[in-house]
């Protein structure tokens, strides 16, 4: 089970931190996706536990940071310099093994419930 938290409303330029607590299993590959109103779910960031491999979508590179605490089985997404276009429901996702298709939502077997981020202009 994945439990996401950290929803909030923030002004443009502000920061928010999201967390995703994983229970019941260890997931080697973790990702964050987001879905804006009326749009599809898109990749935001990805992290692999053993190699510390990380990827970001170009739209968030340099502003967002993904990290994980394996002892707590939790993944984080620190979001800085937020823009109105970052407004979306954010989902954490995971899979037990590694993958080369880390940007693809169907690659992930487990999903959190989504947490809403709203950035006002």
Tab-separated table of C-alpha atoms in Angstrom, residues 54-114:
chain	number	residue	atom	x	y	z
A	54	UNK	CA	17.169	9.392	-10.629
A	55	UNK	CA	15.327	10.910	-13.577
A	56	UNK	CA	13.183	14.016	-13.870
A	57	UNK	CA	10.775	15.335	-16.421
A	58	UNK	CA	12.252	18.339	-18.220
A	59	UNK	CA	9.433	20.505	-16.899
A	60	UNK	CA	10.536	20.030	-13.275
A	61	UNK	CA	14.277	19.572	-13.632
A	62	UNK	CA	16.168	21.948	-11.363
A	63	UNK	CA	13.053	22.710	-9.284
A	64	UNK	CA	11.949	19.324	-7.927
A	65	UNK	CA	14.004	16.806	-5.979
A	66	UNK	CA	13.061	13.182	-5.437
A	67	UNK	CA	14.597	11.253	-2.581
A	68	UNK	CA	13.909	8.187	-0.490
A	69	UNK	CA	14.541	6.913	2.990
A	70	UNK	CA	14.781	3.149	2.699
A	71	UNK	CA	14.777	2.697	6.467
A	72	UNK	CA	11.386	4.417	6.608
A	73	UNK	CA	10.245	2.951	3.273
A	74	UNK	CA	9.239	6.441	2.224
A	75	UNK	CA	9.774	8.493	-0.927
A	76	UNK	CA	9.734	12.272	-0.992
A	77	UNK	CA	9.229	14.936	-3.620
A	78	UNK	CA	10.520	18.375	-2.692
A	79	UNK	CA	8.992	20.951	-5.002
A	80	UNK	CA	10.535	24.420	-5.166
A	81	UNK	CA	9.881	27.447	-7.352
A	82	UNK	CA	6.388	26.180	-8.006
A	83	UNK	CA	4.463	27.463	-11.002
A	84	UNK	CA	0.723	27.541	-11.691
A	85	UNK	CA	1.269	24.854	-14.337
A	86	UNK	CA	2.449	22.513	-11.576
A	87	UNK	CA	-1.139	22.406	-10.331
A	88	UNK	CA	-2.251	18.784	-10.444
A	89	UNK	CA	-3.024	15.705	-8.456
A	90	UNK	CA	0.275	14.022	-7.677
A	91	UNK	CA	0.514	10.245	-7.505
A	92	UNK	CA	3.309	8.118	-6.154
A	93	UNK	CA	3.882	4.787	-7.820
A	94	UNK	CA	6.144	1.799	-7.371
A	95	UNK	CA	7.274	-1.518	-8.699
A	96	UNK	CA	9.321	-4.277	-7.145
A	97	UNK	CA	11.963	-4.523	-9.845
A	98	UNK	CA	13.988	-2.209	-12.019
A	99	UNK	CA	12.704	-0.953	-15.346
A	100	UNK	CA	13.953	0.903	-18.381
A	101	UNK	CA	10.489	2.382	-18.972
A	102	UNK	CA	10.507	4.465	-15.822
A	103	UNK	CA	8.601	7.293	-17.510
A	104	UNK	CA	5.626	5.084	-18.344
A	105	UNK	CA	2.721	4.853	-15.912
A	106	UNK	CA	1.729	1.271	-16.898
A	107	UNK	CA	5.210	0.172	-15.813
A	108	UNK	CA	4.253	0.690	-12.173
A	109	UNK	CA	2.235	-1.929	-10.328
A	110	UNK	CA	1.372	-0.014	-7.186
A	111	UNK	CA	-0.187	3.436	-6.848
A	112	UNK	CA	-0.992	5.825	-4.075
A	113	UNK	CA	-4.324	7.589	-3.818
A	114	UNK	CA	-3.129	10.952	-5.116
